[in-house]
Coordinates of C-alpha atoms and ligand atoms in Angstrom, one line a residue:
M1 CA 0.0 0.0 0.0
A2 CA 1.3 3.4 -1.0
D3 CA 2.1 6.0 1.7
I4 CA -0.9 8.2 0.9
D5 CA -1.9 11.4 2.8
F6 CA -5.5 12.0 3.9
Q7 CA -7.2 15.4 4.3
R8 CA -10.6 16.9 5.1
L9 CA -12.4 18.0 1.9
G10 CA -13.0 21.6 2.6
N11 CA -14.5 22.6 5.9
S12 CA -16.2 19.3 6.4
G13 CA -15.8 15.9 8.1
L14 CA -15.3 14.1 4.8
I15 CA -11.8 12.7 4.8
V16 CA -10.3 11.8 1.3
S17 CA -7.0 10.5 0.0
S18 CA -4.8 13.2 -1.6
I19 CA -4.7 11.0 -4.7
G20 CA -8.1 10.2 -6.0
L21 CA -9.2 8.2 -9.0
G22 CA -11.0 10.0 -11.9
C23 CA -13.5 7.6 -13.4
N24 CA -14.4 9.2 -16.7
N25 CA -12.6 6.6 -18.8
F26 CA -14.7 3.7 -17.4
G27 CA -16.8 2.5 -20.2
R28 CA -15.0 4.7 -22.7
L29 CA -14.6 3.1 -26.1
G30 CA -11.0 2.2 -27.1
T31 CA -9.6 2.1 -23.6
A32 CA -8.6 -0.9 -21.4
T33 CA -11.3 0.3 -19.0
E34 CA -14.0 0.0 -21.7
T35 CA -15.0 -3.4 -20.2
Q36 CA -16.1 -4.6 -16.8
D37 CA -12.8 -6.6 -16.4
G38 CA -10.7 -3.5 -17.2
T39 CA -12.7 -1.3 -14.8
N40 CA -12.4 -4.0 -12.0
A41 CA -8.7 -4.2 -12.4
V42 CA -8.2 -0.4 -12.0
I43 CA -10.6 -0.1 -9.1
D44 CA -9.1 -3.1 -7.3
A45 CA -5.6 -1.6 -7.7
A46 CA -6.8 1.7 -6.4
V47 CA -8.4 0.2 -3.3
D48 CA -5.3 -2.0 -2.7
A49 CA -3.1 1.1 -3.0
G50 CA -5.1 2.9 -0.3
V51 CA -6.9 5.4 -2.7
T52 CA -10.3 6.2 -1.2
L53 CA -11.8 9.0 -3.4
L54 CA -13.4 7.8 -6.6
D55 CA -14.9 10.5 -8.8
T56 CA -17.4 9.8 -11.5
A57 CA -20.6 11.4 -13.1
D58 CA -23.9 10.1 -14.4
I59 CA -22.9 11.1 -17.9
Y60 CA -19.5 9.3 -18.1
G61 CA -19.1 6.3 -20.4
A62 CA -19.7 5.5 -24.1
E63 CA -23.4 5.5 -23.3
R64 CA -24.7 7.7 -20.5
G65 CA -24.6 6.0 -17.1
L66 CA -22.1 3.3 -18.1
S67 CA -19.2 4.5 -15.8
E68 CA -21.5 4.3 -12.8
T69 CA -22.9 0.9 -13.9
L70 CA -19.4 -0.6 -14.2
M71 CA -18.4 1.0 -10.9
G72 CA -21.5 -0.4 -9.1
N73 CA -20.4 -3.9 -10.2
A74 CA -16.7 -3.4 -9.4
L75 CA -17.5 -2.0 -5.9
K76 CA -19.4 -5.0 -4.6
G77 CA -17.9 -5.8 -1.2
K78 CA -15.7 -2.7 -1.3
R79 CA -18.3 0.1 -1.0
D80 CA -17.5 0.8 2.7
R81 CA -13.8 1.4 1.9
I82 CA -14.2 4.2 -0.6
V83 CA -15.6 7.7 -0.7
L84 CA -17.9 7.7 -3.7
A85 CA -18.3 11.0 -5.6
T86 CA -20.7 11.4 -8.6
K87 CA -22.3 14.3 -10.4
F88 CA -25.6 15.3 -12.0
G89 CA -26.6 18.2 -14.2
M90 CA -25.1 17.4 -17.7
D91 CA -27.4 16.4 -20.5
M92 CA -28.5 12.8 -20.0
A93 CA -30.3 12.8 -23.4
G94 CA -33.7 12.1 -21.9
S95 CA -32.7 9.1 -19.8
N96 CA -34.0 11.0 -16.7
G97 CA -37.1 12.1 -18.6
P98 CA -37.6 15.6 -20.2
D99 CA -35.6 18.2 -18.3
W100 CA -36.3 21.4 -20.1
N101 CA -32.6 22.3 -19.5
A102 CA -33.3 22.8 -15.8
R103 CA -31.1 20.1 -14.4
G104 CA -30.6 21.8 -11.0
S105 CA -34.4 21.7 -10.4
R106 CA -36.2 19.8 -7.6
R107 CA -38.0 17.6 -10.2
Y108 CA -34.8 16.7 -12.1
I109 CA -32.5 16.1 -9.1
R110 CA -34.9 13.6 -7.6
L111 CA -34.9 11.5 -10.8
A112 CA -31.1 11.9 -11.3
V113 CA -30.2 10.8 -7.8
E114 CA -32.4 7.7 -7.8
A115 CA -30.9 6.7 -11.2
S116 CA -27.3 7.1 -10.0
L117 CA -28.0 5.2 -6.7
T118 CA -29.4 2.3 -8.8
R119 CA -26.5 2.2 -11.2
L120 CA -24.0 2.4 -8.4
Q121 CA -25.8 -0.3 -6.4
T122 CA -25.5 1.7 -3.2
D123 CA -27.8 3.4 -0.7
W124 CA -25.7 6.5 -0.5
I125 CA -23.4 8.9 -2.4
D126 CA -20.7 10.5 -0.3
L127 CA -20.2 13.6 -2.5
Y128 CA -23.0 14.6 -4.9
Q129 CA -21.8 17.3 -7.2
L130 CA -23.7 19.8 -9.5
H131 CA -21.8 19.1 -12.7
R132 CA -22.3 22.6 -14.2
P133 CA -24.3 25.7 -13.4
D134 CA -28.0 25.6 -14.2
E135 CA -29.0 29.0 -15.5
N136 CA -32.7 28.1 -15.4
T137 CA -33.0 27.2 -11.8
P138 CA -32.4 29.4 -8.8
I139 CA -29.5 28.0 -6.7
E140 CA -31.8 28.2 -3.7
E141 CA -34.0 25.5 -5.2
T142 CA -31.0 23.3 -5.9
L143 CA -29.6 23.7 -2.4
A144 CA -33.0 23.1 -0.8
T145 CA -33.4 19.8 -2.7
L146 CA -29.9 18.7 -1.9
D147 CA -30.6 19.6 1.8
D148 CA -33.6 17.2 1.7
L149 CA -31.5 14.4 0.2
I150 CA -28.9 14.8 2.9
T151 CA -31.6 14.6 5.5
E152 CA -32.9 11.4 3.9
G153 CA -29.5 9.9 3.9
K154 CA -29.2 9.4 0.2
I155 CA -26.3 11.8 -0.1
R156 CA -23.8 12.9 2.6
Y157 CA -22.0 16.0 1.2
I158 CA -22.5 18.3 -1.7
G159 CA -20.0 19.8 -4.2
H160 CA -20.1 21.7 -7.4
S161 CA -18.2 21.8 -10.7
N162 CA -17.5 24.4 -13.4
L163 CA -18.9 27.3 -11.4
A164 CA -17.3 30.7 -11.9
G165 CA -16.0 32.6 -8.9
W166 CA -19.1 34.8 -8.5
Q167 CA -21.4 31.7 -8.7
I168 CA -19.3 30.0 -5.9
A169 CA -19.9 33.2 -3.8
E170 CA -23.6 33.3 -4.6
A171 CA -24.0 29.6 -3.6
E172 CA -22.1 30.1 -0.4
F173 CA -24.3 33.1 0.7
T174 CA -27.5 31.5 -0.4
A175 CA -26.8 28.5 1.8
R176 CA -25.9 30.8 4.7
L177 CA -29.1 32.9 4.2
H178 CA -31.5 29.9 4.1
G179 CA -29.6 27.6 6.6
H180 CA -28.9 24.9 4.0
P181 CA -25.7 22.7 4.1
K182 CA -23.0 24.3 2.0
F183 CA -21.1 23.0 -0.9
I184 CA -17.8 21.7 0.4
S185 CA -15.9 21.3 -2.8
S186 CA -15.3 22.8 -6.2
Q187 CA -14.2 20.8 -9.3
N188 CA -12.7 22.8 -12.1
E189 CA -10.2 22.3 -14.8
Y190 CA -6.6 23.0 -13.5
S191 CA -3.2 21.8 -14.6
L192 CA 0.2 23.3 -15.4
L193 CA -1.2 24.4 -18.8
V194 CA -4.7 25.5 -17.7
R195 CA -4.4 28.0 -14.9
D196 CA -7.6 30.1 -15.3
A197 CA -8.9 28.9 -11.9
E198 CA -6.2 31.0 -10.3
D199 CA -7.9 34.2 -11.3
E200 CA -11.4 33.9 -9.6
V201 CA -12.1 30.3 -8.7
L202 CA -9.2 29.4 -6.3
P203 CA -9.5 32.8 -4.5
A204 CA -13.3 32.0 -3.9
V205 CA -12.6 28.4 -2.9
N206 CA -10.0 29.5 -0.4
A207 CA -12.1 32.4 1.0
Y208 CA -15.0 30.1 1.7
G209 CA -13.0 27.1 2.9
L210 CA -14.0 24.7 0.1
G211 CA -11.8 21.8 -1.1
F212 CA -10.6 22.0 -4.7
L213 CA -10.6 19.0 -7.0
P214 CA -8.8 19.7 -10.3
F215 CA -10.0 18.0 -13.4
F216 CA -7.7 17.1 -16.3
P217 CA -4.9 17.5 -13.7
L218 CA -2.3 15.7 -15.9
Y219 CA -3.6 17.6 -19.0
N220 CA -5.1 14.3 -20.4
G221 CA -1.9 12.5 -19.5
L222 CA 0.5 14.9 -21.1
F223 CA 2.4 15.4 -17.8
T224 CA 2.9 11.7 -17.1
G225 CA 6.3 11.8 -18.9
K226 CA 5.3 9.4 -21.6
F227 CA 5.1 11.9 -24.4
T228 CA 7.7 13.8 -26.4
R229 CA 7.2 16.4 -29.1
D230 CA 7.4 13.5 -31.6
G231 CA 4.6 11.5 -30.0
G232 CA 3.8 8.8 -27.4
P233 CA 2.1 5.4 -26.9
A234 CA -0.4 4.6 -29.6
D235 CA -3.0 3.4 -27.1
S236 CA -3.0 6.6 -25.1
R237 CA -6.0 8.9 -25.2
I238 CA -3.9 11.8 -26.5
M239 CA -2.5 9.8 -29.5
R240 CA -5.9 8.1 -30.1
S241 CA -8.2 11.1 -30.0
R242 CA -6.6 14.3 -28.8
S243 CA -3.4 14.6 -30.9
H244 CA -4.0 18.4 -31.1
L245 CA -3.0 18.7 -27.5
L246 CA 0.4 17.2 -28.3
E247 CA 0.8 19.4 -31.4
Q248 CA -0.1 22.6 -29.6
A249 CA 1.8 21.9 -26.4
P250 CA 4.7 24.3 -25.5
W251 CA 7.4 21.8 -25.9
D252 CA 10.3 24.1 -25.2
L253 CA 8.9 24.7 -21.7
I254 CA 8.0 21.1 -21.2
E255 CA 11.6 20.1 -22.1
R256 CA 13.0 22.7 -19.6
Y257 CA 10.6 21.1 -17.0
E258 CA 11.9 17.7 -17.9
A259 CA 15.5 18.9 -17.3
F260 CA 14.5 20.5 -14.0
C261 CA 13.0 17.1 -12.8
A262 CA 16.1 15.2 -14.0
E263 CA 18.4 17.5 -12.1
R264 CA 16.4 16.7 -8.9
G265 CA 16.1 13.0 -9.6
V266 CA 12.3 13.0 -9.7
T267 CA 10.0 11.9 -12.4
M268 CA 7.8 14.4 -14.2
L269 CA 4.8 12.5 -12.8
A270 CA 6.0 13.0 -9.2
A271 CA 6.9 16.7 -9.8
T272 CA 3.4 17.3 -11.3
F273 CA 1.6 15.7 -8.4
A274 CA 3.8 17.6 -5.9
W275 CA 3.1 21.0 -7.7
L276 CA -0.6 20.4 -7.8
L277 CA -0.8 19.3 -4.1
A278 CA 1.3 22.4 -3.1
Q279 CA -1.5 24.7 -4.3
P280 CA -3.6 26.2 -1.4
G281 CA -7.0 24.6 -1.1
L282 CA -6.2 21.7 -3.5
T283 CA -7.3 18.6 -1.6
S284 CA -7.1 15.6 -4.0
V285 CA -5.7 15.0 -7.4
I286 CA -8.4 13.0 -9.2
A287 CA -6.3 11.8 -12.2
G288 CA -7.8 9.1 -14.4
A289 CA -6.1 5.8 -15.0
T290 CA -6.7 3.2 -17.7
R291 CA -4.5 0.5 -16.3
P292 CA -3.8 -0.8 -12.7
E293 CA -0.2 0.1 -13.0
Q294 CA -1.1 3.8 -13.7
I295 CA -3.1 4.3 -10.5
V296 CA -0.3 2.5 -8.5
A297 CA 2.3 4.8 -10.1
N298 CA 0.1 7.9 -9.3
A299 CA -0.4 6.8 -5.7
D300 CA 3.4 6.4 -5.3
A301 CA 4.1 9.7 -7.2
A302 CA 1.8 11.7 -4.9
T303 CA 4.3 11.4 -2.0
A304 CA 7.5 10.7 -3.8
W305 CA 8.9 14.3 -3.8
H306 CA 8.6 17.1 -1.3
P307 CA 9.6 20.3 -3.2
T308 CA 10.9 23.5 -1.5
P309 CA 8.8 26.6 -1.9
D310 CA 11.4 27.7 -4.5
D311 CA 10.9 24.6 -6.5
V312 CA 7.1 25.1 -6.6
A313 CA 7.5 28.8 -7.5
W314 CA 10.0 27.8 -10.3
I315 CA 7.5 25.4 -11.9
S316 CA 4.6 27.9 -11.5
D317 CA 6.6 30.6 -13.2
L318 CA 7.8 28.3 -16.0
F319 CA 4.2 27.7 -17.1
A320 CA 2.7 31.0 -16.0
Ligands
NAP401 N1 -16.1 18.2 -13.7 C1 -15.9 18.1 -15.0 O1 -16.5 18.8 -15.9 C2 -14.8 17.1 -15.5 C3 -14.4 17.1 -16.8 C4 -13.4 16.2 -17.2 C5 -12.9 15.3 -16.2 N2 -13.4 15.4 -14.9 C6 -12.9 14.5 -13.9 O2 -11.5 14.6 -13.7 C7 -10.9 13.3 -13.8 C8 -9.5 13.4 -14.4 O3 -9.5 13.8 -15.7 P1 -8.9 12.8 -16.9 O4 -8.8 11.5 -16.3 O5 -9.8 13.0 -18.0 O6 -7.5 13.5 -17.2 P2 -6.1 13.4 -16.6 O7 -6.2 13.0 -15.2 O8 -5.4 14.7 -16.9 O9 -5.4 12.3 -17.5 C9 -5.7 10.9 -17.1 C10 -5.1 10.0 -18.2 O10 -3.7 10.1 -18.2 C11 -3.2 8.8 -18.5 N3 -2.4 8.4 -17.2 C12 -2.8 8.7 -15.9 N4 -1.9 8.2 -15.1 C13 -0.8 7.7 -15.8 C14 0.4 7.1 -15.5 N5 0.8 7.0 -14.2 N6 1.2 6.7 -16.5 C15 0.8 6.8 -17.8 N7 -0.4 7.4 -18.2 C16 -1.2 7.8 -17.2 C17 -4.4 7.9 -18.7 O11 -4.8 7.9 -20.1 P3 -4.1 7.0 -21.2 O12 -3.7 5.7 -20.7 O13 -5.2 7.0 -22.3 O14 -2.9 7.8 -21.7 C18 -5.5 8.6 -17.9 O15 -6.8 8.3 -18.4 C19 -11.9 12.5 -14.7 O16 -11.7 11.1 -14.6 C20 -13.2 13.0 -14.1 O17 -13.5 12.3 -12.9 C21 -14.3 16.2 -14.6

């Protein structure tokens, strides 16, 4: 078992591993985790390594709901050992009935949560996240509905994703005003190459004591060290379907980063995890994994290097 750190997610009693497992490639066509066996292998390895936080969404998978369905099967007998996070609010193409683009509404959330609980084969969701802002529903209605679900024991804590800084502040003060449980976490895109969250989102997250969960933390795998400006493994997501990320990457900077890591005797993977975990408010790196050895490597990498503040600043400045 890797030597993993555990932290409170935001200002809550929910304790999560600092390395999580992103589950959006379960049921994704063309990956080793397309199948039940492939998903089982990654989840088993994660649990054995001591990773507790598993992050999915109702929409993930080649068909909507498939990631949750595969996870429900894989987690039989293991449910108590993990912190299960899922999301609602993206377009489920009618599988939760007509939604009139109001997927933060009382009517919709009730349908969405029951569908996720069924697919996940569990009685409760540890962290239930609003996947994206709903412009058609007042946030007060969303919070009131989630409050009821917490009271009923169907969900334990609530988080949000893809909210702007002002929306995070609005949600916080709406919860305070009406006495509802607050969102404890914010999930937004953040990596060495996508730093927009530093402008408004991370200041709001830190001002209100939320935990931050970065998505695409390895920039779709680019910062695992397995790519060069000439390419990478043919079975990787980037080579298979996102080669533009490789073509557009700032290779001069990445090669300087590689040299910096080599001088310190650390892998790019370990340096990237260390840089992410050094950011204030960032609680758990929910990188995805398509093979058991990847999640094991990520769990090891998360504690492999303890950079100085100067190291962290150098990396930040390089990709600023
Ligand atoms: N809230 C949102 O709107 C939103 C949006 C997107 C994602 N997310 C969440 O964020 C999570 C993370 O994002 P992501 O998985 O798409 O991107 P990521 O963490 O940046 O990249 C993960 C990919 O990198 C490769 N990889 C990971 N560890 C590796 C290792 N040790 N060695 C070699 N390759 C490795 C794997 O792909 P290959 O094997 O194919 O190279 C893996 O699928 C998702 O699973 C999901 O839970 C949320």
